CSV table of C-alpha atoms and ligand atoms in Angstrom, one decimal:
chain,number,residue,atom,x,y,z
A,1,MET,CA,0.0,0.0,0.0
A,2,SER,CA,1.3,3.4,-0.9
A,3,GLY,CA,1.9,5.9,1.9
A,4,PRO,CA,3.6,5.2,5.3
A,5,TRP,CA,0.5,6.4,7.2
A,6,LEU,CA,-1.3,3.2,6.0
A,7,THR,CA,1.5,0.9,7.2
A,8,PRO,CA,0.2,0.2,10.8
A,9,VAL,CA,-3.3,-0.8,9.6
A,10,TRP,CA,-2.1,-2.4,6.5
A,11,ARG,CA,0.3,-4.7,8.5
A,12,GLN,CA,-2.7,-6.0,10.5
A,13,LEU,CA,-4.8,-6.5,7.5
A,14,SER,CA,-2.2,-8.2,5.4
A,15,SER,CA,-1.2,-10.5,8.2
A,16,ALA,CA,-4.9,-11.5,8.7
A,17,LEU,CA,-5.1,-12.1,5.0
A,18,SER,CA,-2.1,-14.3,4.8
A,19,GLN,CA,-3.1,-16.3,7.9
A,20,GLN,CA,-6.6,-16.8,6.4
A,21,ARG,CA,-8.0,-15.0,9.5
A,22,PHE,CA,-9.5,-12.0,8.0
A,23,PRO,CA,-12.2,-10.7,10.3
A,24,GLN,CA,-15.8,-11.1,9.0
A,25,SER,CA,-16.7,-7.6,9.9
A,26,THR,CA,-14.1,-4.9,9.7
A,27,LEU,CA,-14.5,-1.1,10.1
A,28,LEU,CA,-11.8,1.1,8.5
A,29,ARG,CA,-11.8,4.6,9.8
A,30,GLY,CA,-9.8,7.7,8.9
A,31,SER,CA,-10.3,10.8,6.8
A,32,GLU,CA,-10.7,11.1,3.1
A,33,GLY,CA,-7.7,11.2,0.8
A,34,LEU,CA,-5.6,8.7,2.8
A,35,GLY,CA,-6.1,5.8,0.3
A,36,ILE,CA,-8.4,3.8,2.7
A,37,GLU,CA,-10.7,3.0,-0.2
A,38,ALA,CA,-7.9,1.4,-2.2
A,39,MET,CA,-6.8,-0.6,0.8
A,40,ALA,CA,-10.4,-2.0,1.2
A,41,GLU,CA,-10.7,-2.8,-2.5
A,42,TYR,CA,-7.3,-4.6,-2.3
A,43,CYS,CA,-8.6,-6.7,0.6
A,44,ALA,CA,-11.7,-7.7,-1.4
A,45,LYS,CA,-9.4,-8.7,-4.3
A,46,ALA,CA,-7.1,-10.7,-2.1
A,47,LEU,CA,-10.0,-12.5,-0.4
A,48,LEU,CA,-11.3,-13.6,-3.8
A,49,CYS,CA,-8.0,-14.2,-5.7
A,50,GLU,CA,-7.6,-17.7,-7.2
A,51,THR,CA,-4.2,-18.0,-5.7
A,52,GLN,CA,-5.7,-17.8,-2.1
A,53,SER,CA,-2.2,-16.7,-1.0
A,54,GLY,CA,-3.4,-13.7,1.0
A,55,ARG,CA,-2.5,-11.4,-1.8
A,56,ALA,CA,-4.1,-10.3,-5.0
A,57,CYS,CA,-2.2,-11.6,-8.0
A,58,ASN,CA,-3.9,-9.0,-10.2
A,59,ARG,CA,-3.8,-11.5,-13.1
A,60,CYS,CA,-6.4,-14.1,-12.4
A,61,LYS,CA,-10.0,-13.8,-13.6
A,62,GLN,CA,-11.3,-13.1,-10.0
A,63,CYS,CA,-8.8,-10.2,-9.5
A,64,GLN,CA,-9.8,-8.8,-12.9
A,65,LEU,CA,-13.5,-9.0,-12.2
A,66,VAL,CA,-13.1,-7.2,-8.8
A,67,GLU,CA,-10.9,-4.6,-10.5
A,68,SER,CA,-13.5,-3.9,-13.1
A,69,GLY,CA,-16.3,-3.7,-10.5
A,70,THR,CA,-18.2,-6.6,-12.0
A,71,HIS,CA,-17.4,-9.5,-9.7
A,72,PRO,CA,-20.7,-11.0,-8.5
A,73,GLY,CA,-19.0,-11.9,-5.2
A,74,VAL,CA,-18.4,-8.2,-4.4
A,75,PHE,CA,-21.2,-6.0,-3.2
A,76,ARG,CA,-20.5,-2.3,-3.0
A,77,LEU,CA,-22.8,0.1,-1.3
A,78,GLY,CA,-22.7,3.9,-0.7
A,79,VAL,CA,-19.9,4.6,-3.2
A,80,GLU,CA,-21.8,7.5,-4.8
A,81,GLU,CA,-24.9,8.1,-2.7
A,82,SER,CA,-25.9,7.5,0.9
A,83,VAL,CA,-27.2,4.1,1.9
A,84,LYS,CA,-31.0,3.6,2.3
A,85,VAL,CA,-32.9,0.9,4.1
A,86,ASP,CA,-33.8,-0.7,0.8
A,87,ASP,CA,-30.1,-0.9,-0.1
A,88,ILE,CA,-29.4,-2.7,3.1
A,89,ARG,CA,-32.3,-5.2,2.4
A,90,ARG,CA,-30.7,-5.9,-0.9
A,91,LEU,CA,-27.3,-6.4,0.8
A,92,ASN,CA,-29.0,-8.8,3.3
A,93,ARG,CA,-30.5,-10.9,0.5
A,94,TRP,CA,-27.1,-11.0,-1.3
A,95,ALA,CA,-25.3,-12.0,1.9
A,96,GLN,CA,-27.8,-14.9,2.5
A,97,GLN,CA,-27.4,-16.4,-0.9
A,98,SER,CA,-24.7,-19.1,-0.9
A,99,SER,CA,-21.9,-18.4,-3.3
A,100,SER,CA,-20.7,-20.7,-6.1
A,101,VAL,CA,-18.5,-23.5,-4.9
A,102,GLY,CA,-18.0,-21.9,-1.5
A,103,ALA,CA,-16.0,-19.0,-2.8
A,104,ALA,CA,-15.7,-15.9,-0.6
A,105,LYS,CA,-18.0,-12.9,-0.8
A,106,VAL,CA,-17.1,-9.4,0.2
A,107,ALA,CA,-19.4,-6.5,0.9
A,108,LEU,CA,-17.8,-3.1,0.8
A,109,LEU,CA,-20.0,-0.5,2.6
A,110,TYR,CA,-18.9,3.0,2.1
A,111,GLY,CA,-20.2,5.8,4.3
A,112,ALA,CA,-20.8,3.7,7.4
A,113,GLY,CA,-21.3,6.8,9.4
A,114,GLN,CA,-24.2,7.8,7.3
A,115,LEU,CA,-26.3,4.7,8.2
A,116,ASN,CA,-29.4,5.9,10.0
A,117,GLU,CA,-31.0,3.9,12.8
A,118,ALA,CA,-33.4,2.0,10.5
A,119,SER,CA,-30.7,1.0,8.1
A,120,ALA,CA,-28.3,0.0,10.9
A,121,ASN,CA,-31.0,-2.1,12.5
A,122,ALA,CA,-31.8,-3.8,9.2
A,123,PHE,CA,-28.1,-4.6,8.8
A,124,LEU,CA,-27.4,-5.9,12.4
A,125,LYS,CA,-28.6,-9.5,12.1
A,126,THR,CA,-26.5,-10.0,8.9
A,127,LEU,CA,-23.5,-8.5,10.6
A,128,GLU,CA,-24.1,-10.6,13.7
A,129,GLU,CA,-24.5,-14.0,12.0
A,130,PRO,CA,-22.7,-13.8,8.7
A,131,ASN,CA,-22.5,-16.8,6.4
A,132,ALA,CA,-19.2,-18.6,6.4
A,133,ASN,CA,-16.7,-17.0,4.0
A,134,THR,CA,-18.7,-13.8,3.8
A,135,PHE,CA,-16.9,-10.6,4.7
A,136,PHE,CA,-18.1,-7.1,5.5
A,137,VAL,CA,-15.7,-4.2,5.2
A,138,LEU,CA,-17.2,-0.9,6.4
A,139,LEU,CA,-15.6,2.4,5.6
A,140,ASN,CA,-16.0,5.4,7.8
A,141,LEU,CA,-14.3,8.3,6.2
A,142,GLU,CA,-16.7,11.0,7.3
A,143,THR,CA,-16.5,12.7,10.7
A,144,LYS,CA,-19.8,11.2,11.8
A,145,GLN,CA,-19.4,7.9,13.6
A,146,PRO,CA,-21.4,4.8,12.8
A,147,ILE,CA,-24.2,3.9,15.3
A,148,SER,CA,-22.7,2.1,18.3
A,149,THR,CA,-24.5,-1.2,17.7
A,150,VAL,CA,-22.7,-1.4,14.3
A,151,LEU,CA,-19.4,-0.3,15.8
A,152,SER,CA,-19.4,-2.9,18.5
A,153,ARG,CA,-19.8,-5.8,16.0
A,154,CYS,CA,-16.7,-4.8,13.9
A,155,VAL,CA,-13.0,-5.1,14.3
A,156,GLN,CA,-12.1,-1.4,14.2
A,157,LEU,CA,-9.0,-0.1,12.6
A,158,THR,CA,-8.1,3.5,12.3
A,159,VAL,CA,-5.7,5.1,9.8
A,160,SER,CA,-4.1,8.2,11.4
A,161,GLN,CA,-3.6,11.4,9.5
A,162,PRO,CA,0.0,11.6,8.3
A,163,THR,CA,2.4,14.1,9.9
A,164,GLU,CA,4.0,16.9,8.1
A,165,ALA,CA,7.3,15.1,8.1
A,166,GLN,CA,5.8,11.9,6.7
A,167,LEU,CA,4.1,13.7,3.9
A,168,SER,CA,7.1,15.8,3.0
A,169,ALA,CA,9.2,12.6,2.7
A,170,TRP,CA,6.5,10.8,0.8
A,171,LEU,CA,6.2,13.6,-1.8
A,172,SER,CA,10.0,13.8,-2.3
A,173,GLU,CA,10.1,10.0,-2.9
A,174,GLN,CA,7.6,10.6,-5.7
A,175,GLY,CA,9.8,13.2,-7.3
A,176,ILE,CA,7.5,16.1,-6.2
A,177,THR,CA,9.4,19.2,-5.1
A,178,VAL,CA,8.5,20.1,-1.6
A,179,PRO,CA,8.2,23.9,-1.2
A,180,ASP,CA,10.2,25.7,1.5
A,181,ASP,CA,7.1,26.8,3.4
A,182,PHE,CA,5.6,23.3,3.4
A,183,ALA,CA,3.7,23.9,6.6
A,184,LEU,CA,1.4,26.3,4.7
A,185,TYR,CA,0.7,23.7,2.0
A,186,TYR,CA,0.1,21.0,4.5
A,187,ARG,CA,-2.5,23.1,6.3
A,188,VAL,CA,-4.2,24.2,3.2
A,189,ALA,CA,-4.5,20.6,2.0
A,190,GLN,CA,-5.6,19.7,5.6
A,191,GLY,CA,-3.1,17.0,5.8
A,192,SER,CA,-4.6,15.0,3.0
A,193,PRO,CA,-2.0,13.3,0.8
A,194,GLU,CA,-4.2,13.4,-2.3
A,195,ALA,CA,-5.2,17.0,-1.9
A,196,LEU,CA,-1.6,18.0,-1.2
A,197,LYS,CA,-0.4,16.2,-4.3
A,198,LYS,CA,-3.0,17.9,-6.4
A,199,LEU,CA,-2.1,21.3,-4.9
A,200,LEU,CA,1.6,20.9,-5.7
A,201,ASP,CA,1.1,19.1,-9.0
A,202,GLU,CA,-1.7,20.9,-10.7
A,203,ASP,CA,-2.8,24.0,-8.7
A,204,LYS,CA,0.5,25.4,-7.5
A,205,ALA,CA,0.6,28.4,-9.8
A,206,GLU,CA,-3.1,29.3,-9.1
A,207,PHE,CA,-2.5,28.9,-5.4
A,208,GLU,CA,0.5,31.2,-5.5
A,209,ILE,CA,-1.6,33.9,-7.0
A,210,VAL,CA,-3.8,33.8,-3.9
A,211,VAL,CA,-0.7,33.8,-1.6
A,212,ASN,CA,0.7,36.8,-3.5
A,213,ALA,CA,-2.5,38.7,-3.3
A,214,PHE,CA,-2.8,38.2,0.4
A,215,THR,CA,0.8,39.2,1.1
A,216,ALA,CA,0.9,42.2,-1.3
A,217,ILE,CA,1.9,45.5,0.4
A,218,PRO,CA,-0.3,47.5,0.4
A,219,PHE,CA,-3.0,44.9,0.4
A,220,SER,CA,-5.7,45.4,-2.2
A,221,ALA,CA,-8.9,43.5,-2.3
A,222,GLU,CA,-9.4,43.8,-6.1
A,223,PRO,CA,-6.9,41.2,-7.5
A,224,LEU,CA,-8.0,38.6,-4.9
A,225,ILE,CA,-11.7,39.1,-5.7
A,226,ALA,CA,-11.0,38.9,-9.4
A,227,HIS,CA,-9.1,35.6,-8.9
A,228,ILE,CA,-11.8,34.1,-6.7
A,229,SER,CA,-14.4,35.0,-9.2
A,230,LYS,CA,-12.5,33.0,-11.9
A,231,GLN,CA,-11.3,30.1,-9.7
A,232,ALA,CA,-13.8,28.7,-7.3
A,233,LYS,CA,-11.1,26.8,-5.3
A,234,ALA,CA,-9.5,30.1,-4.4
A,235,LEU,CA,-12.2,30.8,-1.9
A,236,ASP,CA,-11.4,27.6,0.1
A,237,TRP,CA,-7.7,28.3,-0.2
A,238,SER,CA,-8.3,31.8,1.1
A,239,LEU,CA,-10.1,30.4,4.1
A,240,GLN,CA,-7.3,27.9,4.9
A,241,LEU,CA,-4.7,30.5,4.3
A,242,LEU,CA,-6.3,32.9,6.8
A,243,GLN,CA,-6.7,30.1,9.3
A,244,PHE,CA,-3.1,29.2,9.0
A,245,ALA,CA,-2.0,32.9,9.4
A,246,LEU,CA,-4.2,33.1,12.5
A,247,ARG,CA,-2.7,30.0,13.9
A,248,CYS,CA,0.8,31.4,13.4
A,249,SER,CA,-0.2,34.8,14.9
A,250,LEU,CA,-1.8,33.2,18.0
A,251,SER,CA,1.2,30.9,18.6
A,252,ASN,CA,3.9,33.4,17.8
A,253,GLN,CA,5.1,31.3,14.9
A,254,THR,CA,6.4,32.5,11.6
A,255,SER,CA,5.5,31.5,8.1
A,256,GLU,CA,7.9,32.6,5.5
A,257,ALA,CA,5.3,32.8,2.8
A,258,LEU,CA,2.7,34.6,4.9
A,259,SER,CA,5.0,36.9,6.9
A,260,ALA,CA,3.7,40.1,5.3
A,261,LEU,CA,0.1,39.1,6.0
A,262,ILE,CA,0.9,38.1,9.6
A,263,SER,CA,2.9,41.2,10.4
A,264,HIS,CA,0.7,43.8,8.7
A,265,HIS,CA,-2.7,42.8,10.1
A,266,SER,CA,-4.0,42.5,13.7
A,267,ILE,CA,-5.3,39.2,14.9
A,268,ALA,CA,-8.7,40.8,15.2
A,269,SER,CA,-8.9,41.8,11.6
A,270,LEU,CA,-7.6,38.4,10.4
A,271,GLN,CA,-10.2,36.8,12.6
A,272,SER,CA,-13.0,39.0,11.4
A,273,CYS,CA,-12.1,38.4,7.8
A,274,HIS,CA,-11.9,34.7,8.3
A,275,SER,CA,-15.3,34.4,10.0
A,276,ASP,CA,-17.0,36.6,7.5
A,277,LEU,CA,-15.6,34.5,4.7
A,278,LEU,CA,-16.7,31.3,6.3
A,279,ALA,CA,-20.2,32.7,6.7
A,280,LEU,CA,-20.2,33.6,3.0
A,281,ARG,CA,-18.9,30.1,2.1
A,282,GLN,CA,-21.9,28.6,3.9
A,283,ALA,CA,-24.3,31.1,2.4
A,284,GLN,CA,-23.1,30.0,-1.1
A,285,TYR,CA,-24.6,26.6,-0.5
A,286,GLN,CA,-27.9,28.0,0.5
A,287,ILE,CA,-28.5,31.0,-1.8
A,288,SER,CA,-28.3,30.5,-5.5
A,289,GLY,CA,-27.3,33.3,-7.7
A,290,LEU,CA,-25.3,35.0,-5.0
A,291,ASN,CA,-23.1,37.9,-6.4
A,292,LEU,CA,-19.8,36.7,-5.0
A,293,ALA,CA,-17.7,39.7,-6.0
A,294,GLN,CA,-20.1,42.1,-4.3
A,295,GLN,CA,-20.2,40.0,-1.1
A,296,LEU,CA,-16.4,39.6,-1.1
A,297,TYR,CA,-15.6,43.3,-1.3
A,298,PRO,CA,-16.5,44.4,2.3
A,299,ILE,CA,-14.9,41.2,3.7
A,300,PHE,CA,-11.5,41.8,2.1
A,301,ALA,CA,-11.8,45.6,2.5
A,302,GLN,CA,-11.2,45.0,6.2
A,303,LEU,CA,-7.6,44.1,5.3
A,304,GLU,CA,-7.1,47.3,3.3
A,305,ARG,CA,-7.2,49.5,6.4
B,1,ZN,ZN1,-5.8,-13.1,-8.4
């Protein structure tokens, strides 16, 4: 599995696979962008692989069917939309059917935290008394925890967020240049390896426009608003960037990239700008046709003083 942050959990899973002792109900927890989905998919493949070696050979028919998403022995739920009671009933029926020649069956349940009480209750009996060779892998990548009755029936494994040092080393290994002020990028990507890779690989130039706009002396709202109007992501970057500047100010730390922003503005004005921007971000979801530029002007004008 790629990424050192997966290693502790991966060690446990791969040892269970190779000893043919994979738990019938596993709950994998962690945040998005850590590669937990790929790890769960690999486990499904390894459980079904013709070699039965505890690994996925990636060459046999079973591995290929799992890979293409068409293996009848794999049931995926909640990949794109949240799971409803009817989906769980479908899963229950699938779990009760015996598989061909006793082959393993694997259910991958994404969004385990989204299961409401009715869905969880419908699922409990299947989870409690699974057929032999039927495995349930639940993924909980959202902040909301699954209902406790579901939790208690699973072997729970948590993937921790990688540290700044781990991510910086991982990026270097992949030939990606780690910027001097890596702490800023780490915060903006919220410690997510996938988001960070994208930020450095594809969005770096666009992101730097935002950094430059925030650190220009004197500060002017216009270029920043123009950029946010063109590039939707720039609003989220602005929020993360302000939050990072505040964190540095409050803890008396420096950030090379943001030093002009931190030294020229009071904590109060950074805070006010951040909270107004956050409120606007939320309003965006609720009000359609919001004139963004018009709303942004008074928010950023606070930094012009
Ligand atoms: Zn195989």
